[in-house]
mmCIF file of C-alpha atoms and ligand atoms in Angstrom:
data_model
loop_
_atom_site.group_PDB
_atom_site.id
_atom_site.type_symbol
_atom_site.label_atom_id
_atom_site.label_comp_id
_atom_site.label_asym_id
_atom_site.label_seq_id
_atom_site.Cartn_x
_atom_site.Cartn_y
_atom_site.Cartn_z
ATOM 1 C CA UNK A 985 0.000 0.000 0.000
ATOM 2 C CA UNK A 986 1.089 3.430 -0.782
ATOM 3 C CA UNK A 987 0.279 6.871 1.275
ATOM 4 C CA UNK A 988 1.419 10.039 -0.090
ATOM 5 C CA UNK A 989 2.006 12.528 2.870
ATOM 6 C CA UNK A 990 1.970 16.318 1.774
ATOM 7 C CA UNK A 991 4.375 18.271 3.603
ATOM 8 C CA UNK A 992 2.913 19.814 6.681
ATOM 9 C CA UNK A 993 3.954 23.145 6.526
ATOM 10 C CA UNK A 994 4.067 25.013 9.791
ATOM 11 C CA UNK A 995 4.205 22.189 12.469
ATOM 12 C CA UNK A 996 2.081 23.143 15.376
ATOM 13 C CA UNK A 997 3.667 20.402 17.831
ATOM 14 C CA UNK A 998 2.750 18.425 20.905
ATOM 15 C CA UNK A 999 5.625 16.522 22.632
ATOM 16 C CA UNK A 1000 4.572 13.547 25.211
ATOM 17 C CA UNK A 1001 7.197 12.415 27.831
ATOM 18 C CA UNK A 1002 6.386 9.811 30.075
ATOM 19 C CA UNK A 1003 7.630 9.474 33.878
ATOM 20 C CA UNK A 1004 10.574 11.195 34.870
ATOM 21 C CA UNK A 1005 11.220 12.274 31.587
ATOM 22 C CA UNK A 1006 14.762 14.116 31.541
ATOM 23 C CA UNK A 1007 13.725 16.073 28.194
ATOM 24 C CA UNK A 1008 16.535 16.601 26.454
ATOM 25 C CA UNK A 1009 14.905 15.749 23.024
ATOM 26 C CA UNK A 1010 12.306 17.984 23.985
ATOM 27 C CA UNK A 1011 14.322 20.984 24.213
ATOM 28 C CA UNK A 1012 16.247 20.141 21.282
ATOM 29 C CA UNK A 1013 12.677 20.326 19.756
ATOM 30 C CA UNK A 1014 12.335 23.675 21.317
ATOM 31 C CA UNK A 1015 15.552 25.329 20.362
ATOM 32 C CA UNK A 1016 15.306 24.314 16.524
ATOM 33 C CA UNK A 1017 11.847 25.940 16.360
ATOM 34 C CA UNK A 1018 13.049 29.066 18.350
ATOM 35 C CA UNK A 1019 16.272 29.132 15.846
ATOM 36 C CA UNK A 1020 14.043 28.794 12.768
ATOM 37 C CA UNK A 1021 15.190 25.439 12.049
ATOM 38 C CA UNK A 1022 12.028 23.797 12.338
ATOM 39 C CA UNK A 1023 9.334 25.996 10.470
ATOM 40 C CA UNK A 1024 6.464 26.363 13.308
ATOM 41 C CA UNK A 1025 6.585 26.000 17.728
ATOM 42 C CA UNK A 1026 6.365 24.023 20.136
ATOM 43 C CA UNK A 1027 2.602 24.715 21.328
ATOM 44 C CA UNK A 1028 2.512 21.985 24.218
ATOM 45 C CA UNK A 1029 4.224 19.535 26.587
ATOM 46 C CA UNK A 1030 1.972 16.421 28.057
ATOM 47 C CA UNK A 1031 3.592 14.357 30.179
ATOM 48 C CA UNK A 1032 2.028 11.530 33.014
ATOM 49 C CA UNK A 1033 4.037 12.623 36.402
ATOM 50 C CA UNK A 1034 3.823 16.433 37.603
ATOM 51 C CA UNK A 1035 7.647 16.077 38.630
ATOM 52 C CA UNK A 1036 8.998 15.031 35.470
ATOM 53 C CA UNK A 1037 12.338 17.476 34.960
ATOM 54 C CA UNK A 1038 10.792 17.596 31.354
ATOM 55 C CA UNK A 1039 8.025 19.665 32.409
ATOM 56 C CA UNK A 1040 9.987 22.100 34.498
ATOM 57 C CA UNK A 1041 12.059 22.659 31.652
ATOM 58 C CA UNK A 1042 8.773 23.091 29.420
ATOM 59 C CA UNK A 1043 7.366 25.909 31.610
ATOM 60 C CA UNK A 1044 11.115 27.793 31.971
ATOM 61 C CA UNK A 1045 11.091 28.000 28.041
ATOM 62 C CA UNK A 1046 7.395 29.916 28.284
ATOM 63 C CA UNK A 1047 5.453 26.639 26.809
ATOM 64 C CA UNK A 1048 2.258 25.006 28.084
ATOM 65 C CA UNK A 1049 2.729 22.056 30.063
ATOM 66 C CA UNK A 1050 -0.342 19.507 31.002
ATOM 67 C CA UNK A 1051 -0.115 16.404 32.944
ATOM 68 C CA UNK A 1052 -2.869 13.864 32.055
ATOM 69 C CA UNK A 1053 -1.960 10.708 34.214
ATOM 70 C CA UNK A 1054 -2.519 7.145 32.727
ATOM 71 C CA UNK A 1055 -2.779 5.822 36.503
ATOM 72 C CA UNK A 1056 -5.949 8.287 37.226
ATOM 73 C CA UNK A 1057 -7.753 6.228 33.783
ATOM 74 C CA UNK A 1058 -6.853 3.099 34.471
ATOM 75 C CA UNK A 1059 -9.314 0.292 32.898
ATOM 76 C CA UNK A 1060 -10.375 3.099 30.516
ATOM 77 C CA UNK A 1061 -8.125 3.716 27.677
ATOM 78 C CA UNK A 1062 -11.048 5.402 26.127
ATOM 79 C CA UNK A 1063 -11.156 8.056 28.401
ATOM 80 C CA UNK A 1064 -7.830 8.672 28.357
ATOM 81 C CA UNK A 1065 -7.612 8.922 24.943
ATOM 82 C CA UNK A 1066 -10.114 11.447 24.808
ATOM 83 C CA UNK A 1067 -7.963 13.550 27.584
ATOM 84 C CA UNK A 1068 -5.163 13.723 25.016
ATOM 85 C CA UNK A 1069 -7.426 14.376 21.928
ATOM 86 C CA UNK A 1070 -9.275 17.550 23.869
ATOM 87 C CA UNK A 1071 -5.465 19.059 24.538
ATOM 88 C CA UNK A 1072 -4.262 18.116 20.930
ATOM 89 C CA UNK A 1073 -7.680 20.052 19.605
ATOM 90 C CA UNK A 1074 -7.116 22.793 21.480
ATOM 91 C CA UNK A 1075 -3.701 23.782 20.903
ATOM 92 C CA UNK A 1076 -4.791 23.115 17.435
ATOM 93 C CA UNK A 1077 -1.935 20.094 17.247
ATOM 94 C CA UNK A 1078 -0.919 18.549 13.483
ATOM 95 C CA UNK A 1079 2.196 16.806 14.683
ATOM 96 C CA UNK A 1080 2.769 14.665 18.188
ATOM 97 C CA UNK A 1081 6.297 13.768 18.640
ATOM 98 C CA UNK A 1082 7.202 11.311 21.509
ATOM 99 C CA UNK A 1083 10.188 11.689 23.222
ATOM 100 C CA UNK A 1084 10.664 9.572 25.869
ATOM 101 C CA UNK A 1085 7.190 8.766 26.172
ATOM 102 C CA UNK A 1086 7.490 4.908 27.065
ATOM 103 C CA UNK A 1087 3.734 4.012 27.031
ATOM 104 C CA UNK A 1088 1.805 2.947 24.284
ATOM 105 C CA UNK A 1089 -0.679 5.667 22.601
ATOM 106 C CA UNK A 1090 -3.981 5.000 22.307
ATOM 107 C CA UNK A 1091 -5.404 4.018 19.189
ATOM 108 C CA UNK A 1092 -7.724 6.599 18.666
ATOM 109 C CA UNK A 1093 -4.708 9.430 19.091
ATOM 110 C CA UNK A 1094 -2.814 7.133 16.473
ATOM 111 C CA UNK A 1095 -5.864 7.077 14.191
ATOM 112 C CA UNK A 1096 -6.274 10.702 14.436
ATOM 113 C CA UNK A 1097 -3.082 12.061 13.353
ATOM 114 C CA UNK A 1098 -1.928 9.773 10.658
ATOM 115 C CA UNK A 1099 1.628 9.835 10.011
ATOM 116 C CA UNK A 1100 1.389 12.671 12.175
ATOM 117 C CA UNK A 1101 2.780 10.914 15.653
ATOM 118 C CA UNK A 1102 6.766 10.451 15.505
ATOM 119 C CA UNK A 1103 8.799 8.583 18.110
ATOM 120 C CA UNK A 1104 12.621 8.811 18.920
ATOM 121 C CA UNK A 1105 14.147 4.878 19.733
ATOM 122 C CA UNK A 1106 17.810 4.515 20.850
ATOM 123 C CA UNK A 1107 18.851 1.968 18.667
ATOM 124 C CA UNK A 1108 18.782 0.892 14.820
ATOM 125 C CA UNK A 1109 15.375 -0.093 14.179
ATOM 126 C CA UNK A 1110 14.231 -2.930 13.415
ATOM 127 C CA UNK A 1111 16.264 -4.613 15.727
ATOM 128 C CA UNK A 1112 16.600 -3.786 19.749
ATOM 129 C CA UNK A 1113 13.046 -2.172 19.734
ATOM 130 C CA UNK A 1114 9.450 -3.410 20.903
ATOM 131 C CA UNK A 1115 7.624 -3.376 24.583
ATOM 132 C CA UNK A 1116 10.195 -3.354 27.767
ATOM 133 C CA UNK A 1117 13.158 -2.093 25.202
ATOM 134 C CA UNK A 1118 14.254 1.159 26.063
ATOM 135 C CA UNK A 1119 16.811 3.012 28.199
ATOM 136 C CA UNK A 1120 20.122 1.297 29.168
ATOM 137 C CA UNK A 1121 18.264 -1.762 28.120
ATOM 138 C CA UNK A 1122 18.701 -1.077 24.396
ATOM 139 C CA UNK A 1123 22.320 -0.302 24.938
ATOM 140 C CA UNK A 1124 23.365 -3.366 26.853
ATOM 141 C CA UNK A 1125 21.413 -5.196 24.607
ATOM 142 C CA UNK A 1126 23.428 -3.347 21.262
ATOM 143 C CA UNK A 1127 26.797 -4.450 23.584
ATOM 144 C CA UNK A 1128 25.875 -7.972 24.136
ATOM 145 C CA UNK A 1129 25.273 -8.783 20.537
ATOM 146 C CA UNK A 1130 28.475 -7.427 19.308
ATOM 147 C CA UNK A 1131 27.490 -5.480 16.896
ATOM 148 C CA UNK A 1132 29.719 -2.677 15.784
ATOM 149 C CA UNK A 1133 27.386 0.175 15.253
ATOM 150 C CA UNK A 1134 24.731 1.455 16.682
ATOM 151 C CA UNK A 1135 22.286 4.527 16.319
ATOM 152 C CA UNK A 1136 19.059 5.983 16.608
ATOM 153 C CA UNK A 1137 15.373 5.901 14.717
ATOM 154 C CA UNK A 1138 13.458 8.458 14.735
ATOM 155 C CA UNK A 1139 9.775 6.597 12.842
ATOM 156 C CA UNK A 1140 6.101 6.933 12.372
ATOM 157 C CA UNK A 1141 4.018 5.654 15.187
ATOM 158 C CA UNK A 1142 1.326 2.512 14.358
ATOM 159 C CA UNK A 1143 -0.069 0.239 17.376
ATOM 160 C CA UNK A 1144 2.555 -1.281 18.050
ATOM 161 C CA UNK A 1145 5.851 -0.845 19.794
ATOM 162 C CA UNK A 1146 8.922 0.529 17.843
ATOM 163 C CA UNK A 1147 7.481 -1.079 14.400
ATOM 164 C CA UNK A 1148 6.294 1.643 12.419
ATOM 165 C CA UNK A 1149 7.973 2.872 9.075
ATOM 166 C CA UNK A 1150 11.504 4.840 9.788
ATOM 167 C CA UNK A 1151 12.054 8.640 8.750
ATOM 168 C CA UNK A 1152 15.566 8.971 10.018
ATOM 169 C CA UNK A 1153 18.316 7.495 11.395
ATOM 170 C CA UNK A 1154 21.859 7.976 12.310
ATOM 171 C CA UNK A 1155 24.656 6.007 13.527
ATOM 172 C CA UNK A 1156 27.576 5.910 15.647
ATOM 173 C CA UNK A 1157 30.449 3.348 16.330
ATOM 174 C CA UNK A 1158 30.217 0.716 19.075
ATOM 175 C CA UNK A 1159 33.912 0.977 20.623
ATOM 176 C CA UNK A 1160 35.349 -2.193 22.697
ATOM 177 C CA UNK A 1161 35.522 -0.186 26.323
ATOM 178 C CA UNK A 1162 31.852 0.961 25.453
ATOM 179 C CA UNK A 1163 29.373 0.658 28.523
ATOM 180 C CA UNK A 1164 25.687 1.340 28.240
ATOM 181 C CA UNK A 1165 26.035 4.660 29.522
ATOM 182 C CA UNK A 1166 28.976 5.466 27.622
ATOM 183 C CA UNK A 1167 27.050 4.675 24.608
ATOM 184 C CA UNK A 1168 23.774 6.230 25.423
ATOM 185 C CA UNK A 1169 26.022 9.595 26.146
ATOM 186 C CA UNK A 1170 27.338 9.114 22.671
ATOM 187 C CA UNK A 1171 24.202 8.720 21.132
ATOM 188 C CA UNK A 1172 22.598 11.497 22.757
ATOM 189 C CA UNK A 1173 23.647 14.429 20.187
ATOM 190 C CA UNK A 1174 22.652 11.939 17.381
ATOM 191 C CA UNK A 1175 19.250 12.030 18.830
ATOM 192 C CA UNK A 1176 18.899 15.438 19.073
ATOM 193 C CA UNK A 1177 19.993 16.225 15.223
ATOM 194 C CA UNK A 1178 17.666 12.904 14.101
ATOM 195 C CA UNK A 1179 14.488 14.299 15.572
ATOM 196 C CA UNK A 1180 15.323 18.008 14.355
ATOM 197 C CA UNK A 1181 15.948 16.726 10.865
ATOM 198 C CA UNK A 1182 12.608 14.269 10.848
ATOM 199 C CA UNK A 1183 10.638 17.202 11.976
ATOM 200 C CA UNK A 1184 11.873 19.523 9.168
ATOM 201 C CA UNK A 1185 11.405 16.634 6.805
ATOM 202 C CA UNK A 1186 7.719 15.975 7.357
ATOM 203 C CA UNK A 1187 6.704 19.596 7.480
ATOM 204 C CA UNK A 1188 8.879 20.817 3.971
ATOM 205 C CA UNK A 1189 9.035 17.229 2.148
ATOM 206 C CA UNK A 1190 6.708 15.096 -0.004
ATOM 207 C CA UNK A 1191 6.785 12.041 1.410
ATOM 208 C CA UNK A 1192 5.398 8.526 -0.137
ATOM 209 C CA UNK A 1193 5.320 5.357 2.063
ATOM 210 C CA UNK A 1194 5.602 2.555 0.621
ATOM 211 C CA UNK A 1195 4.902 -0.087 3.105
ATOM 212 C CA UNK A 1196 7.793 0.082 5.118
ATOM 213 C CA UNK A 1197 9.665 2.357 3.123
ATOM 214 C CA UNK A 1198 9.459 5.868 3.657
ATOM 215 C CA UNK A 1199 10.621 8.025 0.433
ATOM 216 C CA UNK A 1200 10.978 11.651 -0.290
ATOM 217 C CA UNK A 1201 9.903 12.822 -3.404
ATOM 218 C CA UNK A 1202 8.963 16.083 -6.103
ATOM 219 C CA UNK A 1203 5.054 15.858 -6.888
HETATM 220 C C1 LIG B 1161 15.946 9.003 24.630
HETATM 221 O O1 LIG B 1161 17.031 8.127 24.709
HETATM 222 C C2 LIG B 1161 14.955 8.523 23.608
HETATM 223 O O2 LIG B 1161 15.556 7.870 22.542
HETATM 224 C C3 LIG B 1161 14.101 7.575 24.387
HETATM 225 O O3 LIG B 1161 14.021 8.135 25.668
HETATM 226 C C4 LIG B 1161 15.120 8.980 25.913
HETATM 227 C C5 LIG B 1161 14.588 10.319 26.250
HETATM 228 O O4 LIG B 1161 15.606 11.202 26.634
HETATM 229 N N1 LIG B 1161 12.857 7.335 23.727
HETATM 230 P P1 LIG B 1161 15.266 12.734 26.845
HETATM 231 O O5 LIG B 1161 14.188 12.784 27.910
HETATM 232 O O6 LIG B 1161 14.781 13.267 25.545
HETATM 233 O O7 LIG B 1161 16.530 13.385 27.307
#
C-alpha cells in the first residue's frame, strides 16, 4: 500500500514524555523551532508525572505544560484517549512527537493524526526495539550482541511498539571499552539532530510510504 504525505507546513507540535522524563529531546525540539530550524513551535508539553524534569524545563522555556496521568484512567483507555485528543484540539496540534514517552498511545490518538505521531528509539530499528526495550536496556542489549554500530530511529508511530515505518536514522560506532552509559552519552547528540531533521522533513518534504519504506519525493 502506498500513502502520499503532503508536507505539513508550519508544524504546530505536541511533545509527550512519560515518567521522569529528563527532556533533552524535547528541548532540542524547542531550540530548533526558536532558531528557525524547524518551520512552526512548540505549542505543548503532556507528560504523566507532575515532577517530570521535562516539564519544568517546558514551563522555563514559556510553553504550556499539562499532565494527564494514565494511573488516574486506568481500565479506561477510552477516556484517556479522549484527555489527550481535547489538549491536541485545542492547541490546534498537526504533529505529536514522543520523546521519551514509554507508554503505548492510544489508538484513537494514532488514528487521528496519521503519520502525524513520531517517536525517537535509541537503537537501529528494526532490531533492539518493541515493549520493555528502552533506556540502558537497548544499549546493553546493542553491547551484548556485538554489533559494531549502533544509532538511533526516529519513525512513524502505528499500534505497536517501535514497528512503524523509519524517517531517520543515524549512527555511531560501538567501541570495545563501550558501557551502556557510555554509549547512550554518545548517542545522545545523534538524537537530538535525528528528531530536528525528521521534523523539518515531514513539514517541507513530499513524502510517499511505501509499506515500510518511507521516500521523499517532487510531486
Ligand atoms: C531518549 O534516549 C529517547 O531515545 C528515548 O528516551 C530517551 C529520552 O531522553 N525514547 P530525553 O528525555 O529526551 O533526554
Amino acid at each position: 500500500m502506498t500513502e502520499i504525505l503532503e508536507p505539513l507546513g508550519e508544524a504546530q507540535i505536541a511533545v509527550f514524555v512519560s515518567g521522569e522524563a529528563r527532556g533533552s529531546n524535547m528541548q532540542a525540539l524547542l531550540d530548533a523551532c526558536m532558531e528557525k530550524r524547524i518551520l512552526g513551535e512548540v505549542r505543548v508539553v503532556v507528560g504523566t508525572r507532575a515532577e517530570a524534569p521535562a516539564l519544568a524545563r517546558a514551563r522555563d522555556a514559556g510553553v504550556s505544560v499539562h499532565v494527564v496521568s494514565p494511573r488516574k484512567y486506568e481500565g479506561q483507555e477510552d477516556a484517556y484517549a479522549e484527555a489527550l485528543l481535547r489538549l491536541l484540539q485545542r492547541y490546534a496540534i498537526n504533529l505529536v512527537c514522543l520523546a521519551g514517552y514509554l507508554l503505548r498511545l492510544p489508538e484513537p490518538v494514532v488514528a487521528a493524526y496519521p503519520y502525524r505521531v513520531l517517536n525517537i528509539h535509541p537503537a537501529l530499528l528494526p532490531l533492539f526495539g518493541g515493549k520493555g526495550m528502552y533506556g540502558k536496556r537497548v544499549h546493553e542489549a546493542v553491547i551484548e550482541s556485538g554489533m559494531k554500530v549502533t544509532g538511533c530511529t526516529v519513525h512513524f508511530v502505528d499500534n505497536d511498539y517501535d514497528t512503524g515505518p523509519i524517517l531517520v536514522q543515524r549512527a555511531i560506532r560501538v567501541f570495545d571499552e563501550d558501557t551502556p552509559e557510555t554509549l547512550a552519552a554518545r548517542l545522545l547528540p545523534e538524537e537530538h539532530r535525528a528528531y530536528v531533521e525528521a521534523v523539518e522533513i515531514r513539514t517541507s518534504r513530499w513524502l510517499r510510504v511505501e509499506g515500510r519504506r518511507v521516500v521523499t519525493y517532487h510531486p
